[in-house]
mmCIF file of C-alpha atoms in Angstrom:
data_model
loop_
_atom_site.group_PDB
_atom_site.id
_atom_site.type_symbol
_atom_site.label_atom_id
_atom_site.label_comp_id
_atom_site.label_asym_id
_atom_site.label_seq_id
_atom_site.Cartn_x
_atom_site.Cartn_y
_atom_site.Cartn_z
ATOM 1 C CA UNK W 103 134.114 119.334 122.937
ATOM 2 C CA UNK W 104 131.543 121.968 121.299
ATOM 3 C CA UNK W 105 129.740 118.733 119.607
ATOM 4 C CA UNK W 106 129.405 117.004 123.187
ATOM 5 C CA UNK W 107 127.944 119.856 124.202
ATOM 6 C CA UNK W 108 125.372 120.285 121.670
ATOM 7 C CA UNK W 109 124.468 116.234 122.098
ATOM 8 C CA UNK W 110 123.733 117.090 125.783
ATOM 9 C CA UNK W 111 121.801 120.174 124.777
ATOM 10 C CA UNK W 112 118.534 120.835 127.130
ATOM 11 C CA UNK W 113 116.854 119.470 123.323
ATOM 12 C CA UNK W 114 118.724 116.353 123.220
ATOM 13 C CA UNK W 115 118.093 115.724 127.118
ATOM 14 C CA UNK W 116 113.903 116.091 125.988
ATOM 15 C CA UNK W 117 113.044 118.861 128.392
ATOM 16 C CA UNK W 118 110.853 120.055 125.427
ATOM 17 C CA UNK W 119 108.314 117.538 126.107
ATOM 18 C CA UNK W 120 106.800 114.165 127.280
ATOM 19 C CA UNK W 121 107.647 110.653 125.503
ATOM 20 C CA UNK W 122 105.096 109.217 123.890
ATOM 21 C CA UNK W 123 105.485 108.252 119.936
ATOM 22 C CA UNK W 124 107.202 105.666 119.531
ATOM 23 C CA UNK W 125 108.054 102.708 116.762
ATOM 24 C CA UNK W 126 110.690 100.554 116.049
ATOM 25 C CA UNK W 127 112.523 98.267 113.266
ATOM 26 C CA UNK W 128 114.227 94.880 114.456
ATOM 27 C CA UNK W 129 115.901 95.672 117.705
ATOM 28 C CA UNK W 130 116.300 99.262 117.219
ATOM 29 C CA UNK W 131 113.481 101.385 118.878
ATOM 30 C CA UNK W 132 112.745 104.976 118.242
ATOM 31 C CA UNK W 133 110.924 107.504 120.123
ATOM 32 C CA UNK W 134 109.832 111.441 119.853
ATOM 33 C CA UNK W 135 110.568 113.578 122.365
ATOM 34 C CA UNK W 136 110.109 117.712 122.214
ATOM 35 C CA UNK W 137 111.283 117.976 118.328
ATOM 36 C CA UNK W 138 113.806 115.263 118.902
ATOM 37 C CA UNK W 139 113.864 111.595 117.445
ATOM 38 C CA UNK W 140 115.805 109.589 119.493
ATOM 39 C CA UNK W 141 117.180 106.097 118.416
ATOM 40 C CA UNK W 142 117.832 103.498 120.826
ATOM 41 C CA UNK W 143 120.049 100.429 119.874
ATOM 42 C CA UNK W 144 120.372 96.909 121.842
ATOM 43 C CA UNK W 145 122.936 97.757 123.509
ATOM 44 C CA UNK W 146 121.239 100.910 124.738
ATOM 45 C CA UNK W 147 123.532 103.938 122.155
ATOM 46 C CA UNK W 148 121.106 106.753 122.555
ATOM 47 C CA UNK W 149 121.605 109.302 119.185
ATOM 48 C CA UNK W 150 119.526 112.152 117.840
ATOM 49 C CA UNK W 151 118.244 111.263 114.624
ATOM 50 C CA UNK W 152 116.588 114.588 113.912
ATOM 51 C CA UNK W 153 114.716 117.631 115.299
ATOM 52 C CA UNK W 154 111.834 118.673 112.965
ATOM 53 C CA UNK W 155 110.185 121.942 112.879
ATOM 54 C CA UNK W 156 107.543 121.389 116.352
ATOM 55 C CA UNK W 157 106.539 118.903 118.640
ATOM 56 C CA UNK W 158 107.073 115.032 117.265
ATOM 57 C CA UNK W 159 103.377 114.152 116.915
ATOM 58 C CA UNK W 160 103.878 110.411 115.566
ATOM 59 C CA UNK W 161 106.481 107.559 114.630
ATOM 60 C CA UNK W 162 105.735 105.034 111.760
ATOM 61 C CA UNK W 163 108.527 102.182 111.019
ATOM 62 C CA UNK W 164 106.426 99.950 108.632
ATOM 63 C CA UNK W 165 108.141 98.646 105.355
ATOM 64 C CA UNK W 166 111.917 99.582 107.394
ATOM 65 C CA UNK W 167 111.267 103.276 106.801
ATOM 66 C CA UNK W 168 111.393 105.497 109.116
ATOM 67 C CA UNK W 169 108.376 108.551 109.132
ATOM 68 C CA UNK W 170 107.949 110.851 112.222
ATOM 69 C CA UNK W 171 105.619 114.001 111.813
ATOM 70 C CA UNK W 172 104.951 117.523 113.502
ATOM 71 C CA UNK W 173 102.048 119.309 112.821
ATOM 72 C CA UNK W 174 102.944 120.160 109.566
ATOM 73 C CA UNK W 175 105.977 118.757 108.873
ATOM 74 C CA UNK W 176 106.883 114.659 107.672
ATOM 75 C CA UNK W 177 109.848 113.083 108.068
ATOM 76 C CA UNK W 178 110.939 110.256 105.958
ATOM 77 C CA UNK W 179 114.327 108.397 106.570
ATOM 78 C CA UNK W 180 115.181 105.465 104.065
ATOM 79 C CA UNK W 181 118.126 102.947 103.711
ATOM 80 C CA UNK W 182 119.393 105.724 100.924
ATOM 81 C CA UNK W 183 118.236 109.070 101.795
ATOM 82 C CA UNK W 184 115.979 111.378 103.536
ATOM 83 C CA UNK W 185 113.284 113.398 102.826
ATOM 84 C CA UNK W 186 111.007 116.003 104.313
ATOM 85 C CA UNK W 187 107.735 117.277 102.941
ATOM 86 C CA UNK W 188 105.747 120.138 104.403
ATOM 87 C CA UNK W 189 101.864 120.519 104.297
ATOM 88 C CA UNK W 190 99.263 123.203 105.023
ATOM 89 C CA UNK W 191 96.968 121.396 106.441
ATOM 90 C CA UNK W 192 97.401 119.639 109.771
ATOM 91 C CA UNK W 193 98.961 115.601 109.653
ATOM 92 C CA UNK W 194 97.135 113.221 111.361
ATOM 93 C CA UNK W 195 99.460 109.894 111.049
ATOM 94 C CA UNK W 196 101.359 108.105 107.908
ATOM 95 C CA UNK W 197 102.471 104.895 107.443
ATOM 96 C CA UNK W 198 103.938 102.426 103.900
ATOM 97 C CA UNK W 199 102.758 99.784 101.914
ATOM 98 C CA UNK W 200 105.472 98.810 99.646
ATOM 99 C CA UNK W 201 106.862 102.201 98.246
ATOM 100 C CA UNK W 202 103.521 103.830 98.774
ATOM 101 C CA UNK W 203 103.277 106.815 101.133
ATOM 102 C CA UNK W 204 100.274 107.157 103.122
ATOM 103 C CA UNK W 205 99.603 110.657 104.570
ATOM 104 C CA UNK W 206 96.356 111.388 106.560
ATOM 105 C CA UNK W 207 95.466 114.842 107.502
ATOM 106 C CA UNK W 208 92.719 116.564 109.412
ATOM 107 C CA UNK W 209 90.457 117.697 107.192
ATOM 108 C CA UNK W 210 89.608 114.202 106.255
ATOM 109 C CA UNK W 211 91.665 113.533 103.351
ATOM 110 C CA UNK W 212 94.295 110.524 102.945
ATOM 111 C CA UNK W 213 96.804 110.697 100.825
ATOM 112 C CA UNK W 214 99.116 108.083 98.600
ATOM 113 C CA UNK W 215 102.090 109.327 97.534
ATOM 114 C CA UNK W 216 105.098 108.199 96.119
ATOM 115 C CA UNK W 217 108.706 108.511 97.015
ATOM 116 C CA UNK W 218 108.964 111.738 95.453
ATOM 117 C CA UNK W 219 106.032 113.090 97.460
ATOM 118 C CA UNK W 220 103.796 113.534 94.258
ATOM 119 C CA UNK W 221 100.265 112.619 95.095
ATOM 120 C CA UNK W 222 99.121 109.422 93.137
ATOM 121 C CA UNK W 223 95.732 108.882 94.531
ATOM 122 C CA UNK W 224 93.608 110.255 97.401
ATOM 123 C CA UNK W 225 90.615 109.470 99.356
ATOM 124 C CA UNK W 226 87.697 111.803 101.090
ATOM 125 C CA UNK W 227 87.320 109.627 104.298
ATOM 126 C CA UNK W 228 84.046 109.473 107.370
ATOM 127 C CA UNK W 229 86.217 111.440 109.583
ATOM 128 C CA UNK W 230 90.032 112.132 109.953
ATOM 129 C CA UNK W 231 92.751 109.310 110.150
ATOM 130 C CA UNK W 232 94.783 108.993 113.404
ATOM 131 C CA UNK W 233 96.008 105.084 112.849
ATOM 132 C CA UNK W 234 95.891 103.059 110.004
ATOM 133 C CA UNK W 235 96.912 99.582 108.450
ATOM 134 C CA UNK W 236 96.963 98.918 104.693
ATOM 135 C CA UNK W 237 96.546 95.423 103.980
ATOM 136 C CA UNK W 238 96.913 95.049 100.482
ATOM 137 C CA UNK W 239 97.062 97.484 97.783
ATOM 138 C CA UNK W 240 93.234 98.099 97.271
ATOM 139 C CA UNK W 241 92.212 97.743 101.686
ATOM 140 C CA UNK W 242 93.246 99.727 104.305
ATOM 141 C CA UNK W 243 92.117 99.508 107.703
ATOM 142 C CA UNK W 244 91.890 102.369 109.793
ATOM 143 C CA UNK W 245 91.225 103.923 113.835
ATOM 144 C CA UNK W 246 89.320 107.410 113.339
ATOM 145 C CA UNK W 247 89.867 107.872 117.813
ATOM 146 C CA UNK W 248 85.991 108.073 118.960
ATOM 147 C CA UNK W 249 84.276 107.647 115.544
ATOM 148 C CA UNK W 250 85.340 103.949 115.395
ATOM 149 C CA UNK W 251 86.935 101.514 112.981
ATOM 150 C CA UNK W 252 86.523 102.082 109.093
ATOM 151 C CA UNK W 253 88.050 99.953 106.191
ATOM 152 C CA UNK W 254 88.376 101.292 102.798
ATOM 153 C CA UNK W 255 88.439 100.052 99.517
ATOM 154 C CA UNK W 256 90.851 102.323 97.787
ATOM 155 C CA UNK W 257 90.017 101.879 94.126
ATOM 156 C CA UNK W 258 86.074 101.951 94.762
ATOM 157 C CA UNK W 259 86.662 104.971 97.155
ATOM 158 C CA UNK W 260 83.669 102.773 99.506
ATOM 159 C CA UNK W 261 83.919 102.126 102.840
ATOM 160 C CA UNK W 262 83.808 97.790 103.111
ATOM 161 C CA UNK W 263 82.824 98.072 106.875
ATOM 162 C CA UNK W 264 82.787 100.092 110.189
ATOM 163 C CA UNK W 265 82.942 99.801 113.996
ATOM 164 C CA UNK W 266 82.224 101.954 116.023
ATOM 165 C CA UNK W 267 83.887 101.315 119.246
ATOM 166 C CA UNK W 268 83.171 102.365 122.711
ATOM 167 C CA UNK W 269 86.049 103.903 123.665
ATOM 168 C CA UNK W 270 88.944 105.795 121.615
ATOM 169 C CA UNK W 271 90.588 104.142 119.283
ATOM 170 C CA UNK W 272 94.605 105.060 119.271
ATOM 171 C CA UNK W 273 96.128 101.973 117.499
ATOM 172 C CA UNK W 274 95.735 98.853 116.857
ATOM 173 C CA UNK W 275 97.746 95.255 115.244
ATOM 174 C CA UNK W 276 96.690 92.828 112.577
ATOM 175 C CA UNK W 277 97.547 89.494 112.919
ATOM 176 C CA UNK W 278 96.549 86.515 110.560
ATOM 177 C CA UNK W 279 92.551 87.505 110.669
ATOM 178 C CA UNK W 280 92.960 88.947 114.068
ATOM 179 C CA UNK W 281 92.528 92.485 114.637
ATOM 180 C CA UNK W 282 93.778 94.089 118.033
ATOM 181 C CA UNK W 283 92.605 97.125 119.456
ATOM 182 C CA UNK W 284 93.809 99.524 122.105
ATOM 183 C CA UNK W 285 90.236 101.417 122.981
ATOM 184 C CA UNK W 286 91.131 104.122 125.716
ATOM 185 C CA UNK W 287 88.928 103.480 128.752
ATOM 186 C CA UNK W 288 86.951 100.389 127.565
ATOM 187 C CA UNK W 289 90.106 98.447 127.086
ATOM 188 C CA UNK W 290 91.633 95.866 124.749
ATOM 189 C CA UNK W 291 89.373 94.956 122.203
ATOM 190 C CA UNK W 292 90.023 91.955 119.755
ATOM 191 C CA UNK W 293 88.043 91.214 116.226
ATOM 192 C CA UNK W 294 87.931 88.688 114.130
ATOM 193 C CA UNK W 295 88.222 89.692 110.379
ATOM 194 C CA UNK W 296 86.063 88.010 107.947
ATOM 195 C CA UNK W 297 87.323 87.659 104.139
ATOM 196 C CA UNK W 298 85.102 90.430 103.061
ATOM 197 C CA UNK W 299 86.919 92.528 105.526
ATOM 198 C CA UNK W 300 83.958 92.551 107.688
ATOM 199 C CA UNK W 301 84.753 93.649 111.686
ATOM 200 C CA UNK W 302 83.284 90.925 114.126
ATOM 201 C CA UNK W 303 83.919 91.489 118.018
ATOM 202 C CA UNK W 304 84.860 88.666 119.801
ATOM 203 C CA UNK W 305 86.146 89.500 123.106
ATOM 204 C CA UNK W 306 86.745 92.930 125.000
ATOM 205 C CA UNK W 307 89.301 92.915 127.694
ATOM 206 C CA UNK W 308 88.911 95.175 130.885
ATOM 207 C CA UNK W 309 92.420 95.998 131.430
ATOM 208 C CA UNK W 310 91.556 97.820 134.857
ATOM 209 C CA UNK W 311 93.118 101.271 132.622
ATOM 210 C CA UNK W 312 93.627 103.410 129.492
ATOM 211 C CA UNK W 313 94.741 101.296 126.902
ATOM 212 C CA UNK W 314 97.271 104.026 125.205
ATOM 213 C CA UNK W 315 98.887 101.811 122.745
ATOM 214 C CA UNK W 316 99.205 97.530 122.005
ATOM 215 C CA UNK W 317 102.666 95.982 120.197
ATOM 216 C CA UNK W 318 102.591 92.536 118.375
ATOM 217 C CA UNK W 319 105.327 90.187 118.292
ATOM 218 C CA UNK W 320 103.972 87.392 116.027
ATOM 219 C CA UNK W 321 106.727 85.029 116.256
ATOM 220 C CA UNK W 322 106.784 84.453 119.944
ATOM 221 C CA UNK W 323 103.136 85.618 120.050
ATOM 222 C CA UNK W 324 102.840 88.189 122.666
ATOM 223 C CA UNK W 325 101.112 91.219 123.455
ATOM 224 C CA UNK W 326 102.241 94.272 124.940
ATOM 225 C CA UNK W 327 99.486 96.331 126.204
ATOM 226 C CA UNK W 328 100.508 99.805 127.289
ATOM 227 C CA UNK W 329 97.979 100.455 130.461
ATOM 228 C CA UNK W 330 98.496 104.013 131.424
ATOM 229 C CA UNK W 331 99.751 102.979 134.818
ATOM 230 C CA UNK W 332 100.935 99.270 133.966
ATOM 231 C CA UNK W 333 102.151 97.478 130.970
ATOM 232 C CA UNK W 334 100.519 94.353 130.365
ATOM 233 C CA UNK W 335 101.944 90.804 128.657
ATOM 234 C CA UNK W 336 99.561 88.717 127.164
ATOM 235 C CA UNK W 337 100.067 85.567 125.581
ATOM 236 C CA UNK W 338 98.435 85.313 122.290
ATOM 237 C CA UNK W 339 99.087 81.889 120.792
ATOM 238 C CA UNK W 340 95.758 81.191 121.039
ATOM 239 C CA UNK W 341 94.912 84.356 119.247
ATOM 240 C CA UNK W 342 90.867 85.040 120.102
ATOM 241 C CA UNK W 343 91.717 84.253 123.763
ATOM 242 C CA UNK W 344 94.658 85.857 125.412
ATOM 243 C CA UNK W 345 96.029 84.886 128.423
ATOM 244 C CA UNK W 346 97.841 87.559 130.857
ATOM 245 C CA UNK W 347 101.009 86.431 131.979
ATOM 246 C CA UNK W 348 102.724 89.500 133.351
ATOM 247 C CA UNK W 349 101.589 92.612 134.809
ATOM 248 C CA UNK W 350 104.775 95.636 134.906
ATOM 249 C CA UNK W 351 103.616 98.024 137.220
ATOM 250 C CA UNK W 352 104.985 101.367 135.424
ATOM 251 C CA UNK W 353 103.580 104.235 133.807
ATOM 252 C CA UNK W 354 103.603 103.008 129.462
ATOM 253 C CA UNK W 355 101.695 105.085 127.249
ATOM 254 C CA UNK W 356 103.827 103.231 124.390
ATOM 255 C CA UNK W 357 105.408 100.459 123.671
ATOM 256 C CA UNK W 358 106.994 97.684 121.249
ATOM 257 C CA UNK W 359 107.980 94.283 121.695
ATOM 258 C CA UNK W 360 110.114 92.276 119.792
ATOM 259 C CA UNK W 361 111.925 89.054 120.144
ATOM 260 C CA UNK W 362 112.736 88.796 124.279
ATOM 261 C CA UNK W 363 112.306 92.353 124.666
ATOM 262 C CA UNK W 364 109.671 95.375 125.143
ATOM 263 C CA UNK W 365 110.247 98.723 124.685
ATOM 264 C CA UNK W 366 108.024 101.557 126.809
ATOM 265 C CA UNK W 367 107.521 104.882 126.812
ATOM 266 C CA UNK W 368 106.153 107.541 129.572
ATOM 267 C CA UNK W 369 105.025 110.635 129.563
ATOM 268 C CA UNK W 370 106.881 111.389 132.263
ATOM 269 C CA UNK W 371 109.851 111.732 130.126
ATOM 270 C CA UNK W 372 111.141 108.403 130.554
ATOM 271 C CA UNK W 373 112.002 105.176 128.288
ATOM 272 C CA UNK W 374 112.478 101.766 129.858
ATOM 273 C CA UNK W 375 113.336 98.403 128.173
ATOM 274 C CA UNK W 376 112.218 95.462 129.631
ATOM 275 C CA UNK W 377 113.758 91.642 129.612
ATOM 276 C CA UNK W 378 110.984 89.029 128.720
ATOM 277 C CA UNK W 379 112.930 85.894 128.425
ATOM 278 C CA UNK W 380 110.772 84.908 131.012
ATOM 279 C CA UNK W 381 107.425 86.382 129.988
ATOM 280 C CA UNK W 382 106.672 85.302 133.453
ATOM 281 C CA UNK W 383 109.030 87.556 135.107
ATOM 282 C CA UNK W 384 110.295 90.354 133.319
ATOM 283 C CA UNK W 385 112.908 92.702 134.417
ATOM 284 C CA UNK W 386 113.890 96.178 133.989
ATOM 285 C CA UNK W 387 116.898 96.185 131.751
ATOM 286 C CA UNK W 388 117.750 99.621 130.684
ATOM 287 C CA UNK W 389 115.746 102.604 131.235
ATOM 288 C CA UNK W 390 116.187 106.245 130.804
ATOM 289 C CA UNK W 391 114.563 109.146 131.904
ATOM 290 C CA UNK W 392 115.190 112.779 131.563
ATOM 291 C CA UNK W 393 116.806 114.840 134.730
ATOM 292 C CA UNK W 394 116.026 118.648 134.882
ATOM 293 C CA UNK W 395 118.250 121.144 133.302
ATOM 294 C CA UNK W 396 121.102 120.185 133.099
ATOM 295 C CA UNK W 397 123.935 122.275 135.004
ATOM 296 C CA UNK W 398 127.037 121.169 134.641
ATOM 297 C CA UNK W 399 128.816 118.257 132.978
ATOM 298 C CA UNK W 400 132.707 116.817 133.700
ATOM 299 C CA UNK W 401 134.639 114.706 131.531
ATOM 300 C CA UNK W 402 137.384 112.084 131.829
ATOM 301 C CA UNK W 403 138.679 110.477 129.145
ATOM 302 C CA UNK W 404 135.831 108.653 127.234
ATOM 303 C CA UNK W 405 133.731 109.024 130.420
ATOM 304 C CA UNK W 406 131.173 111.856 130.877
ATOM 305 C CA UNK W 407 129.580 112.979 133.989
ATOM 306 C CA UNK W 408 126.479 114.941 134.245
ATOM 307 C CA UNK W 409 125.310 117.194 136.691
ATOM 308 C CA UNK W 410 121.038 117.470 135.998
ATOM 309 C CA UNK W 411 119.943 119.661 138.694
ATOM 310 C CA UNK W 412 117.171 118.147 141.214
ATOM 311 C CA UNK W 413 117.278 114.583 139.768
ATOM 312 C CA UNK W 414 120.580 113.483 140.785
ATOM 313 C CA UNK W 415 123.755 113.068 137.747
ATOM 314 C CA UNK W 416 124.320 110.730 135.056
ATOM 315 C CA UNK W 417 127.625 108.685 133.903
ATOM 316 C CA UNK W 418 128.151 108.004 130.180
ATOM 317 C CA UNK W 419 130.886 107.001 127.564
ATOM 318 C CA UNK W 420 131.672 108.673 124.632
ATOM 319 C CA UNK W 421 133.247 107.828 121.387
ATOM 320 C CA UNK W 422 131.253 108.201 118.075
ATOM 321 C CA UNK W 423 128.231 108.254 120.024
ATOM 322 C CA UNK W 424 126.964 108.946 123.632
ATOM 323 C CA UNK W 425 126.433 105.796 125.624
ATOM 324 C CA UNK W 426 124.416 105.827 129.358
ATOM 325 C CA UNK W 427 125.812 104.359 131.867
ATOM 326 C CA UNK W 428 124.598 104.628 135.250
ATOM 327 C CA UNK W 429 122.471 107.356 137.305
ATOM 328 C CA UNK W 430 123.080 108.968 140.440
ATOM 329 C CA UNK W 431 119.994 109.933 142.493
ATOM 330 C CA UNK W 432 120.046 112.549 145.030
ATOM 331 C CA UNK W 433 118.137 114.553 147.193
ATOM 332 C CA UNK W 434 119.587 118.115 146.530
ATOM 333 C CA UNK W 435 119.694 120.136 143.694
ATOM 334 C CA UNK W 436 123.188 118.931 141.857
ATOM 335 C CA UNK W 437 124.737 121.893 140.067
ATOM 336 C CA UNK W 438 128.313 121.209 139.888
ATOM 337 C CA UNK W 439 131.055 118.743 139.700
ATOM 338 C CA UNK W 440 134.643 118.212 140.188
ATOM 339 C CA UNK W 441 137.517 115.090 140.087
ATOM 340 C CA UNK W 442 139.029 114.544 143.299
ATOM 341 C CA UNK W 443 141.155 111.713 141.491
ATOM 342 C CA UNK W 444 140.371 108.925 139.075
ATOM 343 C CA UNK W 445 137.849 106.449 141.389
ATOM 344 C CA UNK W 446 136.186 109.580 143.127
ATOM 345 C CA UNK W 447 133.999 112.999 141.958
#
């Protein structure tokens, strides 16, 4: 009983902050939320992963390893064991490449690091790192927010070529020699990379938003453009030209699509999967959002009931994990509960 009431904690519910990192490996998705990482499996088992020592600033799933960072703190969960290195100056994002660590921090300085977290190799960068894609063991491509585009040759230490955008650049996808790029305010932007790694604009998309975040599936090529106030499906088989074919209205400043599915995140504390069977006409298929304090919880056998103040109560089932179930809006302010008898509360 103590250890269902620590996994529905005010932490584990995320009142200590927005959603907005997220990542994901297959068709698990993870998310940060207040100090929280939350994992998310198909069939919709929310756990607690970790807390770390502030705010989850980023999520990184490349080469199936997990890395989510505070301020000063990285997080690095692998198929044998975990690890967690602390640094005194401010991280920026991290990603692999094969069993290579990549650490940027703010005062312009990328790291590579092995599994051990001793530094191999390091690079003085144009400004600091807050994205990045390496793309073989000597190029790395990388989003420095509004001072462009910049890819490095690592063993040279010289920057191949630059771009400086006109918006912000907060991520962007590489697919066979197409690069996509979510720009902030001046939209989608999509280049064409040359075989010297040179950055060629071919198309900029006016998305009618904030561009917060895009997702690649390349099998099924599709897009999924987080919008601010929509998320966006774009069909990319023709991979210069993409074709909208859906338009979500809901608030996504993150996302990631795989197979028939896309995963979003909102500030507004909330996560949402979506069913794209029919890219055409997706539909809501799970979604979760976080209720205010919560006041009061009720259990009955392997079902638990949740009373969360303002926004209504929450059904889930327990057994080695805490499943959601349904949610029960209301109009008051819900502070207690009690079983009248097995069908009624």
């Amino acid at each position: 009983l103590l250890l269902l009431v620590s996994l529905i904690s005010t932490e584990y519910r995320w009142d200590l902050g927005q959603v907005k990192a997220c990542a994901g490996i297959a068709d698990t998705f993870y998310f940060g939320t207040g100090d929280r990482i939350i994992r998310c499996s198909s069939s919709s088992d929310t756990l607690s992963v970790t807390s770390l020592d502030g705010y989850v600033r980023g999520l990184n799933t490349s080469y199936g390893t997990l890395l989510a960072w505070s301020d000063y703190e990285l997080y690095q969960q692998r198929q044998t064991h975990d690890t967690t290195f602390f640094f005194t100056t401010l991280i920026k994002y991290s990603c692999m490449y094969n069993d290579t660590l990549f650490v940027s921090l703010s005062n312009n300085l990328l790291l590579l690091m092995d599994s051990t977290g001793l530094c191999i190799d390091s690079l003085h960068t144009y400004s600091p790192i807050n994205f990045m894609v390496p793309v073989n063991d000597t190029v790395i491509i990388t989003g420095s927010g509004g001072n462009g585009i910049f890819v490095y040759n690592l063993s040279t230490k010289d920057t191949i070529s630059s771009f400086n955008t006109p918006g912000y650049v907060n991520n962007f996808c590489v697919m066979d020699s197409f690069l996509y790029e979510s720009d902030g305010n001046a939209g989608l932007n999509i280049f064409k990379i040359g075989n010297n790694f040179s950055l060629t604009l071919i198309d900029s998309v006016n998305t009618q938003g904030y561009v917060h975040w895009v997702s690649i599936d390349s099998v099924s090529k599709y897009l999924a453009v987080s919008n601010n106030t929509t998320l966006l499906l774009y069909d990319i088989a023709n991979p210069g030209t993409p074709v909208l074919i859906s338009t979500i209205n809901t608030t996504s400043w993150g996302c990631y699509i795989t197979e028939n599915t896309v995963w979003s995140t909102s500030f507004y504390r909330m996560m949402e999967r979506w069913d794209i069977t029919d890219p055409s006409s997706p539909f809501q298929s799970f979604y979760f959002k976080s209720t205010g304090i919560p006041r009061f919880f009720l259990q009955m056998d392997t079902l638990l009931f949740l009373a969360g103040g303002v926004s209504g109560g929450e059904k889930f089932t327990i057994d080695n994990s805490i499943k959601f179930q349904a949610r029960y809006n209301t109009l008051v302010d819900l502070t207690n509960l009690s079983m009248f008898n097995d069908t009624v509360i």
